[in-house]
Amino acid sequence: MLRAWRDVKQADPLLQPQLGPDTKEYDDEHFRPQLHPDSNSQHVFKSQHILFVNRKELLGHLVPAAPQLAPLHGPLRSTYVFPLDTDPDYPRNPTRILNHNGSLLGEQDARRGKGKSIVQLPPCCCHQLLTRLQTVLITGGSEGMGLSIAQQLAAKGANIILVSRSTAKLEEALKTVRASAKDPSQRFHHITADVSSPSYAAPLVAAATAWNNNQTPDIVWCCAGTSAPQLFAEMEMDSLRHHMDVNFYGTAEMSHAILRAWLSPSAPVAPEPKHLIMTTSAVALYTIPGYAPYAPSKWALRGLADTLSQEVMMYPQNVKVHVVYPGTILSPGFVREEQVKPEITKILEASDPRQTPDEVAAASIKGLENGDYFVTVNWLGNLMRLGMLGGSFRNNWVVDTLGAWLVAIIWIFVQPDLHGKIRAYRKKHGHPSART
């Protein structure tokens, strides 16, 4: 049983300086969630057995006095926690309803008043990818998806560190990201690095940590990648190695360096999780001719992520691993890719959905804010995910299992169609080596 809010306020002198004249308190029977998490005011709420705050720094003072808050901080969940008001005017469709010990309670039972300490994490403020002024490091952040992610997270209040090979591109990108900032107090930085270089990541993490007031980044998002499609028999093996160096080892090196920092025995154990986000590709779910140099590096990333998502459970620190599977992105990289892409590859993916970097970034962030491990960005990617789950973490056991059964039936029709197009192309054009 938690102490009453009044007792906590009196007992915790560290909390007093945090409470300004605009701090507000609400009793359960009078509470109405009229506030938005973007509010600059500090608000502290009380319920029967739970304390509710909308500032990360306040939570740090409250958790020692309110240990039952800890179960409410799962993957990507912010510090914004509100009580469920059973009044019929209360907003509908809560994302999560829990009782005081963190276990799920059905919405109807909650609305009937069953359970003594029911809380809601409303859609407007639960599962946030970051809280204000967290620091995000993004590799491949000078263009395309990486740059769009940086802009959108800056608009949410994040400090941003961009990483890329080109200093000139980074400087221009940083201007764009800075213009998206939500608050003048946000900070922005760039570090020039080649992710294909062995052992690049440890010095980079050290430099980022030094810039971030000797605090490791809260989120690391690996977006750097390359794609130069070719038919396997016609490519040079150097192409395969280069794709592995950039796409796989670039992310693996960064993952190794940041996890060593986050999971070291001296690293703090905090309620707010750290997040390692890998960017693979829809071709890591199902590939087609032409992606022989590219697809293996992305499939390897999936295997690494599935492994690390389990290994981090062994440590006391709160670290989450996620994987994003974008499809066709209308980025500068896609323009370069189209210049060398085999014709058969273009034919087979002609009907695939195409998205702008902003659309992909927004869909990725939305999936992460939902707490997803396995993030797809469009309907096709989600269908492919359902058909290739294997032993990966499920986003939702029931939905994913039923969806996988459905997709298994869909593949009965889709795969023969794809293979028919490949055979028809061979019949029409002859041996691939006869074409230039």
CSV table of C-alpha atoms in Angstrom, one decimal:
chain,number,residue,atom,x,y,z
A,1,MET,CA,0.0,0.0,0.0
A,2,LEU,CA,1.5,3.3,-1.0
A,3,ARG,CA,1.6,6.3,1.3
A,4,ALA,CA,-0.9,9.0,0.5
A,5,TRP,CA,0.3,11.7,-1.8
A,6,ARG,CA,0.2,14.3,1.0
A,7,ASP,CA,2.5,12.1,3.1
A,8,VAL,CA,4.9,11.6,0.2
A,9,LYS,CA,5.1,15.3,-0.4
A,10,GLN,CA,5.9,16.0,3.2
A,11,ALA,CA,8.4,13.1,3.5
A,12,ASP,CA,10.4,13.8,0.4
A,13,PRO,CA,12.3,17.1,0.7
A,14,LEU,CA,14.0,16.6,-2.7
A,15,LEU,CA,10.6,16.9,-4.3
A,16,GLN,CA,9.9,20.4,-2.9
A,17,PRO,CA,12.2,22.4,-5.2
A,18,GLN,CA,10.5,20.7,-8.2
A,19,LEU,CA,7.1,22.0,-7.2
A,20,GLY,CA,6.4,25.4,-8.6
A,21,PRO,CA,3.3,27.6,-8.1
A,22,ASP,CA,1.7,26.0,-11.3
A,23,THR,CA,1.8,22.5,-9.7
A,24,LYS,CA,-1.7,21.1,-9.6
A,25,GLU,CA,-3.3,18.3,-7.6
A,26,TYR,CA,-6.5,16.5,-8.4
A,27,ASP,CA,-8.7,14.2,-6.3
A,28,ASP,CA,-10.0,11.1,-8.1
A,29,GLU,CA,-13.6,12.2,-8.1
A,30,HIS,CA,-12.7,15.6,-9.7
A,31,PHE,CA,-10.0,14.5,-12.1
A,32,ARG,CA,-10.6,15.1,-15.8
A,33,PRO,CA,-7.7,14.6,-18.2
A,34,GLN,CA,-7.8,17.9,-19.9
A,35,LEU,CA,-4.0,18.3,-20.1
A,36,HIS,CA,-1.7,17.4,-22.9
A,37,PRO,CA,1.8,16.0,-22.3
A,38,ASP,CA,3.3,18.9,-24.3
A,39,SER,CA,2.3,21.3,-21.5
A,40,ASN,CA,5.1,23.2,-20.0
A,41,SER,CA,3.5,23.1,-16.5
A,42,GLN,CA,4.5,20.6,-13.9
A,43,HIS,CA,1.6,18.5,-12.8
A,44,VAL,CA,1.4,15.9,-10.1
A,45,PHE,CA,-1.7,13.8,-9.7
A,46,LYS,CA,-2.8,11.4,-7.0
A,47,SER,CA,-5.2,8.4,-7.1
A,48,GLN,CA,-6.1,5.9,-4.4
A,49,HIS,CA,-2.8,4.0,-4.4
A,50,ILE,CA,-0.9,5.5,-7.3
A,51,LEU,CA,1.0,8.8,-8.0
A,52,PHE,CA,0.8,10.3,-11.4
A,53,VAL,CA,3.4,12.7,-12.8
A,54,ASN,CA,4.2,14.2,-16.2
A,55,ARG,CA,7.8,15.1,-15.7
A,56,LYS,CA,10.7,12.6,-15.8
A,57,GLU,CA,12.6,14.5,-13.2
A,58,LEU,CA,9.7,14.3,-10.8
A,59,LEU,CA,9.4,10.6,-11.3
A,60,GLY,CA,12.9,10.1,-10.1
A,61,HIS,CA,12.0,11.5,-6.7
A,62,LEU,CA,8.7,9.7,-6.5
A,63,VAL,CA,9.7,6.1,-7.4
A,64,PRO,CA,11.7,5.4,-4.2
A,65,ALA,CA,8.6,6.4,-2.2
A,66,ALA,CA,6.2,4.7,-4.6
A,67,PRO,CA,7.8,1.4,-5.7
A,68,GLN,CA,4.6,0.1,-7.3
A,69,LEU,CA,5.1,2.7,-10.0
A,70,ALA,CA,7.9,0.5,-11.4
A,71,PRO,CA,5.6,-2.2,-13.1
A,72,LEU,CA,4.0,0.6,-15.1
A,73,HIS,CA,7.1,1.4,-17.0
A,74,GLY,CA,7.4,-1.2,-19.7
A,75,PRO,CA,8.8,-0.9,-23.3
A,76,LEU,CA,8.7,2.7,-24.5
A,77,ARG,CA,6.2,3.7,-21.9
A,78,SER,CA,6.6,7.3,-20.7
A,79,THR,CA,6.1,8.7,-17.2
A,80,TYR,CA,2.7,10.0,-18.1
A,81,VAL,CA,0.2,7.9,-16.0
A,82,PHE,CA,-3.4,8.8,-15.3
A,83,PRO,CA,-6.3,7.2,-13.3
A,84,LEU,CA,-9.3,5.7,-15.0
A,85,ASP,CA,-12.4,7.8,-14.4
A,86,THR,CA,-15.5,5.7,-14.6
A,87,ASP,CA,-17.6,8.7,-15.6
A,88,PRO,CA,-19.2,8.0,-19.0
A,89,ASP,CA,-17.7,11.2,-20.3
A,90,TYR,CA,-14.2,9.8,-19.9
A,91,PRO,CA,-12.4,9.4,-23.3
A,92,ARG,CA,-12.9,6.0,-24.9
A,93,ASN,CA,-10.5,3.5,-26.2
A,94,PRO,CA,-7.8,3.4,-23.6
A,95,THR,CA,-4.6,1.8,-24.7
A,96,ARG,CA,-3.9,0.0,-21.4
A,97,ILE,CA,-5.9,-0.4,-18.2
A,98,LEU,CA,-4.1,-1.8,-15.3
A,99,ASN,CA,-4.6,-2.2,-11.6
A,100,HIS,CA,-2.2,-1.1,-8.9
A,101,ASN,CA,0.1,-4.1,-9.2
A,102,GLY,CA,0.5,-3.6,-13.0
A,103,SER,CA,-1.6,-6.5,-14.1
A,104,LEU,CA,-4.1,-6.0,-17.0
A,105,LEU,CA,-7.7,-5.4,-16.3
A,106,GLY,CA,-10.4,-5.6,-19.0
A,107,GLU,CA,-11.9,-2.3,-20.1
A,108,GLN,CA,-15.5,-3.3,-19.2
A,109,ASP,CA,-14.5,-4.5,-15.8
A,110,ALA,CA,-12.6,-1.3,-15.3
A,111,ARG,CA,-15.6,0.8,-16.3
A,112,ARG,CA,-17.8,-1.2,-13.9
A,113,GLY,CA,-15.4,-0.2,-11.1
A,114,LYS,CA,-13.9,-3.6,-10.4
A,115,GLY,CA,-10.5,-3.4,-8.9
A,116,LYS,CA,-9.5,-0.8,-6.3
A,117,SER,CA,-6.6,1.1,-8.0
A,118,ILE,CA,-7.2,1.3,-11.7
A,119,VAL,CA,-5.0,3.4,-13.9
A,120,GLN,CA,-5.0,4.3,-17.6
A,121,LEU,CA,-2.2,5.1,-19.9
A,122,PRO,CA,-4.2,7.2,-22.5
A,123,PRO,CA,-3.2,7.2,-26.2
A,124,CYS,CA,-2.1,10.8,-26.0
A,125,CYS,CA,0.7,10.1,-23.6
A,126,CYS,CA,1.5,6.4,-23.2
A,127,HIS,CA,4.3,4.5,-24.9
A,128,GLN,CA,6.2,7.6,-25.9
A,129,LEU,CA,9.5,6.9,-27.6
A,130,LEU,CA,11.2,9.6,-25.6
A,131,THR,CA,10.6,12.0,-22.9
A,132,ARG,CA,11.6,15.6,-23.1
A,133,LEU,CA,15.3,16.2,-23.7
A,134,GLN,CA,16.4,12.6,-24.1
A,135,THR,CA,19.3,12.2,-26.4
A,136,VAL,CA,19.0,10.2,-29.6
A,137,LEU,CA,22.0,9.0,-31.7
A,138,ILE,CA,21.2,8.2,-35.4
A,139,THR,CA,23.6,6.6,-37.8
A,140,GLY,CA,22.9,7.4,-41.5
A,141,GLY,CA,21.3,10.6,-40.3
A,142,SER,CA,22.3,13.0,-43.1
A,143,GLU,CA,19.6,12.0,-45.6
A,144,GLY,CA,16.6,9.8,-46.3
A,145,MET,CA,14.9,7.9,-43.5
A,146,GLY,CA,17.6,8.8,-40.9
A,147,LEU,CA,17.2,12.5,-41.5
A,148,SER,CA,13.4,12.3,-41.3
A,149,ILE,CA,13.6,10.4,-38.0
A,150,ALA,CA,15.9,13.1,-36.6
A,151,GLN,CA,13.5,15.8,-37.6
A,152,GLN,CA,10.4,14.1,-36.1
A,153,LEU,CA,12.2,13.2,-32.9
A,154,ALA,CA,13.5,16.8,-32.6
A,155,ALA,CA,9.9,18.0,-33.0
A,156,LYS,CA,9.1,15.8,-30.0
A,157,GLY,CA,11.8,17.4,-27.8
A,158,ALA,CA,14.9,15.2,-28.3
A,159,ASN,CA,18.5,16.1,-28.4
A,160,ILE,CA,19.9,14.7,-31.6
A,161,ILE,CA,23.4,13.4,-32.6
A,162,LEU,CA,23.7,12.7,-36.3
A,163,VAL,CA,26.3,10.3,-37.7
A,164,SER,CA,27.4,10.0,-41.3
A,165,ARG,CA,30.5,9.8,-43.5
A,166,SER,CA,30.1,13.3,-45.1
A,167,THR,CA,30.7,16.3,-42.9
A,168,ALA,CA,29.2,18.6,-45.4
A,169,LYS,CA,26.0,16.6,-45.6
A,170,LEU,CA,25.9,16.4,-41.8
A,171,GLU,CA,26.2,20.2,-41.4
A,172,GLU,CA,23.3,20.8,-43.8
A,173,ALA,CA,21.2,18.1,-42.2
A,174,LEU,CA,21.8,19.5,-38.7
A,175,LYS,CA,20.4,22.9,-39.8
A,176,THR,CA,17.2,21.1,-41.0
A,177,VAL,CA,16.9,19.2,-37.7
A,178,ARG,CA,17.6,22.2,-35.6
A,179,ALA,CA,14.8,24.0,-37.4
A,180,SER,CA,12.4,21.3,-36.3
A,181,ALA,CA,13.2,21.6,-32.6
A,182,LYS,CA,10.4,21.9,-30.1
A,183,ASP,CA,12.3,23.8,-27.4
A,184,PRO,CA,15.2,26.3,-27.5
A,185,SER,CA,17.0,24.2,-24.8
A,186,GLN,CA,17.4,21.2,-27.1
A,187,ARG,CA,21.0,20.5,-28.3
A,188,PHE,CA,22.2,19.1,-31.6
A,189,HIS,CA,25.5,17.6,-32.7
A,190,HIS,CA,27.1,15.6,-35.5
A,191,ILE,CA,29.9,13.2,-35.7
A,192,THR,CA,31.6,12.1,-38.9
A,193,ALA,CA,32.2,8.4,-39.1
A,194,ASP,CA,32.2,5.5,-41.6
A,195,VAL,CA,30.2,2.7,-40.2
A,196,SER,CA,31.9,0.2,-42.5
A,197,SER,CA,35.2,0.8,-40.7
A,198,PRO,CA,36.2,-1.9,-38.1
A,199,SER,CA,36.0,-0.7,-34.5
A,200,TYR,CA,34.5,2.7,-35.5
A,201,ALA,CA,31.7,2.5,-32.9
A,202,ALA,CA,33.5,2.5,-29.5
A,203,PRO,CA,35.2,5.9,-30.1
A,204,LEU,CA,32.0,7.3,-31.5
A,205,VAL,CA,30.0,6.3,-28.4
A,206,ALA,CA,32.7,7.8,-26.2
A,207,ALA,CA,32.5,11.1,-28.2
A,208,ALA,CA,28.7,11.1,-28.0
A,209,THR,CA,28.8,10.5,-24.3
A,210,ALA,CA,31.3,13.2,-23.7
A,211,TRP,CA,29.2,15.7,-25.6
A,212,ASN,CA,26.1,14.6,-23.7
A,213,ASN,CA,27.4,15.7,-20.4
A,214,ASN,CA,29.0,12.3,-19.8
A,215,GLN,CA,25.7,10.5,-20.2
A,216,THR,CA,25.3,7.8,-22.8
A,217,PRO,CA,22.6,8.4,-25.4
A,218,ASP,CA,19.1,7.3,-24.3
A,219,ILE,CA,18.2,5.9,-27.8
A,220,VAL,CA,20.5,4.6,-30.6
A,221,TRP,CA,18.9,4.2,-34.0
A,222,CYS,CA,21.0,2.5,-36.6
A,223,CYS,CA,19.8,3.7,-40.0
A,224,ALA,CA,23.0,3.7,-42.1
A,225,GLY,CA,22.8,1.3,-45.0
A,226,THR,CA,23.5,0.8,-48.7
A,227,SER,CA,21.9,-1.1,-51.6
A,228,ALA,CA,23.3,-1.9,-55.0
A,229,PRO,CA,21.1,-4.8,-56.5
A,230,GLN,CA,22.7,-7.3,-58.9
A,231,LEU,CA,22.1,-10.8,-60.0
A,232,PHE,CA,24.4,-13.1,-57.9
A,233,ALA,CA,26.2,-14.7,-60.8
A,234,GLU,CA,27.0,-11.4,-62.4
A,235,MET,CA,28.2,-9.5,-59.3
A,236,GLU,CA,31.7,-9.4,-57.8
A,237,MET,CA,32.1,-10.9,-54.3
A,238,ASP,CA,33.4,-7.5,-53.1
A,239,SER,CA,29.9,-6.2,-53.5
A,240,LEU,CA,28.6,-8.8,-51.0
A,241,ARG,CA,31.3,-8.0,-48.6
A,242,HIS,CA,30.7,-4.3,-48.8
A,243,HIS,CA,27.0,-4.7,-48.1
A,244,MET,CA,27.8,-6.8,-45.1
A,245,ASP,CA,30.4,-4.2,-43.9
A,246,VAL,CA,27.9,-1.4,-44.1
A,247,ASN,CA,24.5,-3.0,-43.3
A,248,PHE,CA,25.4,-5.7,-40.9
A,249,TYR,CA,28.8,-4.9,-39.3
A,250,GLY,CA,28.0,-1.2,-39.2
A,251,THR,CA,25.0,-1.9,-37.0
A,252,ALA,CA,26.6,-4.8,-35.1
A,253,GLU,CA,29.6,-2.6,-34.1
A,254,MET,CA,27.3,0.1,-32.9
A,255,SER,CA,25.1,-2.4,-31.0
A,256,HIS,CA,28.2,-3.9,-29.3
A,257,ALA,CA,29.6,-0.5,-28.3
A,258,ILE,CA,26.4,0.9,-26.9
A,259,LEU,CA,25.3,-2.3,-25.1
A,260,ARG,CA,28.7,-2.5,-23.4
A,261,ALA,CA,28.1,1.0,-22.1
A,262,TRP,CA,24.4,0.5,-21.2
A,263,LEU,CA,24.9,-2.9,-19.6
A,264,SER,CA,28.2,-2.4,-17.7
A,265,PRO,CA,28.2,-3.3,-14.0
A,266,SER,CA,28.6,0.4,-13.2
A,267,ALA,CA,25.8,1.6,-15.5
A,268,PRO,CA,22.7,3.0,-13.7
A,269,VAL,CA,19.5,1.0,-13.3
A,270,ALA,CA,16.7,3.4,-14.2
A,271,PRO,CA,13.0,3.0,-14.8
A,272,GLU,CA,13.2,4.7,-18.2
A,273,PRO,CA,14.5,2.2,-20.7
A,274,LYS,CA,17.3,2.7,-23.2
A,275,HIS,CA,16.4,1.7,-26.7
A,276,LEU,CA,18.5,0.1,-29.4
A,277,ILE,CA,16.8,0.3,-32.8
A,278,MET,CA,18.1,-1.6,-35.8
A,279,THR,CA,16.9,-0.9,-39.3
A,280,THR,CA,16.7,-3.9,-41.6
A,281,SER,CA,14.4,-4.3,-44.6
A,282,ALA,CA,11.3,-6.0,-45.9
A,283,VAL,CA,13.7,-8.2,-48.0
A,284,ALA,CA,14.7,-9.8,-44.7
A,285,LEU,CA,11.2,-11.2,-44.6
A,286,TYR,CA,10.9,-12.3,-48.3
A,287,THR,CA,13.5,-11.6,-51.0
A,288,ILE,CA,13.4,-11.6,-54.8
A,289,PRO,CA,16.0,-11.9,-57.6
A,290,GLY,CA,18.4,-9.0,-57.7
A,291,TYR,CA,18.9,-8.5,-54.0
A,292,ALA,CA,21.6,-11.1,-53.6
A,293,PRO,CA,24.2,-8.6,-52.5
A,294,TYR,CA,21.8,-6.8,-50.1
A,295,ALA,CA,19.4,-9.3,-48.6
A,296,PRO,CA,21.9,-11.5,-46.7
A,297,SER,CA,23.1,-8.5,-44.7
A,298,LYS,CA,19.6,-7.6,-43.7
A,299,TRP,CA,18.6,-11.2,-42.8
A,300,ALA,CA,21.8,-11.3,-40.6
A,301,LEU,CA,20.6,-8.2,-38.8
A,302,ARG,CA,17.3,-9.9,-37.9
A,303,GLY,CA,19.2,-12.8,-36.4
A,304,LEU,CA,21.3,-10.5,-34.4
A,305,ALA,CA,18.3,-8.5,-33.1
A,306,ASP,CA,16.4,-11.7,-32.2
A,307,THR,CA,19.5,-12.8,-30.1
A,308,LEU,CA,20.1,-9.5,-28.4
A,309,SER,CA,16.5,-8.9,-27.6
A,310,GLN,CA,16.8,-12.0,-25.4
A,311,GLU,CA,20.3,-11.4,-24.0
A,312,VAL,CA,19.4,-8.0,-22.6
A,313,MET,CA,17.0,-9.8,-20.3
A,314,MET,CA,19.9,-11.1,-18.4
A,315,TYR,CA,21.0,-7.7,-17.1
A,316,PRO,CA,19.4,-5.5,-14.4
A,317,GLN,CA,19.5,-2.4,-16.7
A,318,ASN,CA,16.3,-1.6,-18.6
A,319,VAL,CA,17.3,-2.0,-22.2
A,320,LYS,CA,15.0,-2.7,-25.1
A,321,VAL,CA,15.9,-3.9,-28.7
A,322,HIS,CA,13.7,-3.2,-31.7
A,323,VAL,CA,13.9,-3.9,-35.4
A,324,VAL,CA,12.3,-1.8,-38.2
A,325,TYR,CA,11.5,-3.3,-41.6
A,326,PRO,CA,11.0,-0.6,-44.2
A,327,GLY,CA,10.1,-1.3,-47.8
A,328,THR,CA,10.7,1.0,-50.7
A,329,ILE,CA,11.7,4.5,-49.5
A,330,LEU,CA,11.7,7.3,-52.1
A,331,SER,CA,15.1,8.6,-50.8
A,332,PRO,CA,18.4,9.6,-52.5
A,333,GLY,CA,19.5,6.1,-51.8
A,334,PHE,CA,16.6,4.7,-53.8
A,335,VAL,CA,17.5,6.9,-56.8
A,336,ARG,CA,21.1,5.5,-56.7
A,337,GLU,CA,19.7,1.9,-56.4
A,338,GLU,CA,17.4,2.3,-59.4
A,339,GLN,CA,20.4,3.1,-61.6
A,340,VAL,CA,21.9,-0.4,-61.2
A,341,LYS,CA,18.8,-2.5,-60.3
A,342,PRO,CA,18.1,-5.5,-62.6
A,343,GLU,CA,15.0,-5.2,-64.7
A,344,ILE,CA,13.5,-8.4,-63.2
A,345,THR,CA,13.7,-6.8,-59.8
A,346,LYS,CA,11.9,-3.7,-60.9
A,347,ILE,CA,9.2,-5.9,-62.5
A,348,LEU,CA,8.6,-8.0,-59.4
A,349,GLU,CA,8.4,-5.1,-57.0
A,350,ALA,CA,6.4,-2.8,-59.3
A,351,SER,CA,3.3,-3.1,-57.2
A,352,ASP,CA,5.0,-2.6,-53.9
A,353,PRO,CA,3.9,0.4,-51.8
A,354,ARG,CA,6.4,3.3,-52.1
A,355,GLN,CA,6.7,5.8,-49.2
A,356,THR,CA,8.5,9.0,-48.6
A,357,PRO,CA,11.2,9.1,-45.9
A,358,ASP,CA,8.8,11.2,-43.7
A,359,GLU,CA,6.1,8.5,-44.0
A,360,VAL,CA,8.4,5.7,-43.1
A,361,ALA,CA,9.9,7.6,-40.2
A,362,ALA,CA,6.4,8.4,-38.9
A,363,ALA,CA,5.2,4.8,-39.2
A,364,SER,CA,8.4,3.5,-37.5
A,365,ILE,CA,8.0,5.9,-34.6
A,366,LYS,CA,4.4,5.0,-34.2
A,367,GLY,CA,5.2,1.3,-34.1
A,368,LEU,CA,7.9,1.9,-31.5
A,369,GLU,CA,5.6,4.0,-29.4
A,370,ASN,CA,3.1,1.1,-29.5
A,371,GLY,CA,5.9,-0.9,-27.8
A,372,ASP,CA,6.5,-3.1,-30.9
A,373,TYR,CA,9.6,-5.2,-31.2
A,374,PHE,CA,9.0,-6.1,-34.8
A,375,VAL,CA,8.1,-2.8,-36.6
A,376,THR,CA,6.8,-2.7,-40.2
A,377,VAL,CA,5.7,0.5,-41.9
A,378,ASN,CA,3.0,-0.6,-44.4
A,379,TRP,CA,0.4,-3.2,-45.1
A,380,LEU,CA,2.7,-5.3,-47.2
A,381,GLY,CA,5.5,-5.4,-44.7
A,382,ASN,CA,3.0,-6.5,-42.0
A,383,LEU,CA,1.7,-9.3,-44.1
A,384,MET,CA,5.3,-10.4,-44.8
A,385,ARG,CA,6.1,-10.2,-41.1
A,386,LEU,CA,3.2,-12.5,-40.2
A,387,GLY,CA,4.5,-15.0,-42.7
A,388,MET,CA,8.0,-15.0,-41.3
A,389,LEU,CA,7.7,-14.7,-37.5
A,390,GLY,CA,9.5,-18.0,-36.6
A,391,GLY,CA,10.7,-17.6,-33.0
A,392,SER,CA,10.8,-13.7,-33.1
A,393,PHE,CA,9.0,-11.8,-30.3
A,394,ARG,CA,5.3,-11.3,-31.1
A,395,ASN,CA,3.8,-7.8,-31.0
A,396,ASN,CA,0.5,-9.5,-30.1
A,397,TRP,CA,0.3,-13.3,-29.6
A,398,VAL,CA,-3.4,-13.7,-30.7
A,399,VAL,CA,-3.4,-11.2,-33.7
A,400,ASP,CA,0.0,-12.4,-34.9
A,401,THR,CA,-0.9,-16.1,-34.7
A,402,LEU,CA,-4.2,-15.7,-36.5
A,403,GLY,CA,-2.5,-13.4,-39.1
A,404,ALA,CA,0.2,-15.9,-39.7
A,405,TRP,CA,-2.4,-18.6,-40.5
A,406,LEU,CA,-4.1,-16.2,-42.9
A,407,VAL,CA,-0.8,-15.2,-44.6
A,408,ALA,CA,0.1,-18.9,-45.1
A,409,ILE,CA,-3.0,-19.2,-47.2
A,410,ILE,CA,-2.2,-16.0,-49.1
A,411,TRP,CA,1.2,-17.3,-50.0
A,412,ILE,CA,-0.5,-20.2,-51.9
A,413,PHE,CA,-1.5,-17.6,-54.5
A,414,VAL,CA,1.2,-15.0,-54.3
A,415,GLN,CA,4.3,-17.2,-54.6
A,416,PRO,CA,3.2,-19.0,-57.8
A,417,ASP,CA,2.4,-15.6,-59.3
A,418,LEU,CA,5.9,-14.3,-58.5
A,419,HIS,CA,7.6,-17.4,-59.8
A,420,GLY,CA,5.5,-17.3,-63.0
A,421,LYS,CA,6.7,-13.8,-63.7
A,422,ILE,CA,10.3,-15.0,-63.2
A,423,ARG,CA,9.9,-17.9,-65.7
A,424,ALA,CA,8.1,-15.6,-68.2
A,425,TYR,CA,11.0,-13.2,-68.0
A,426,ARG,CA,13.5,-15.9,-68.7
A,427,LYS,CA,11.5,-17.2,-71.6
A,428,LYS,CA,11.2,-13.8,-73.1
A,429,HIS,CA,14.8,-12.5,-72.5
A,430,GLY,CA,16.9,-15.6,-72.5
A,431,HIS,CA,20.0,-16.2,-70.5
A,432,PRO,CA,20.8,-13.2,-68.2
A,433,SER,CA,24.4,-13.1,-69.3
A,434,ALA,CA,23.3,-12.3,-72.8
A,435,ARG,CA,22.1,-8.9,-71.6
A,436,THR,CA,24.2,-5.9,-70.6
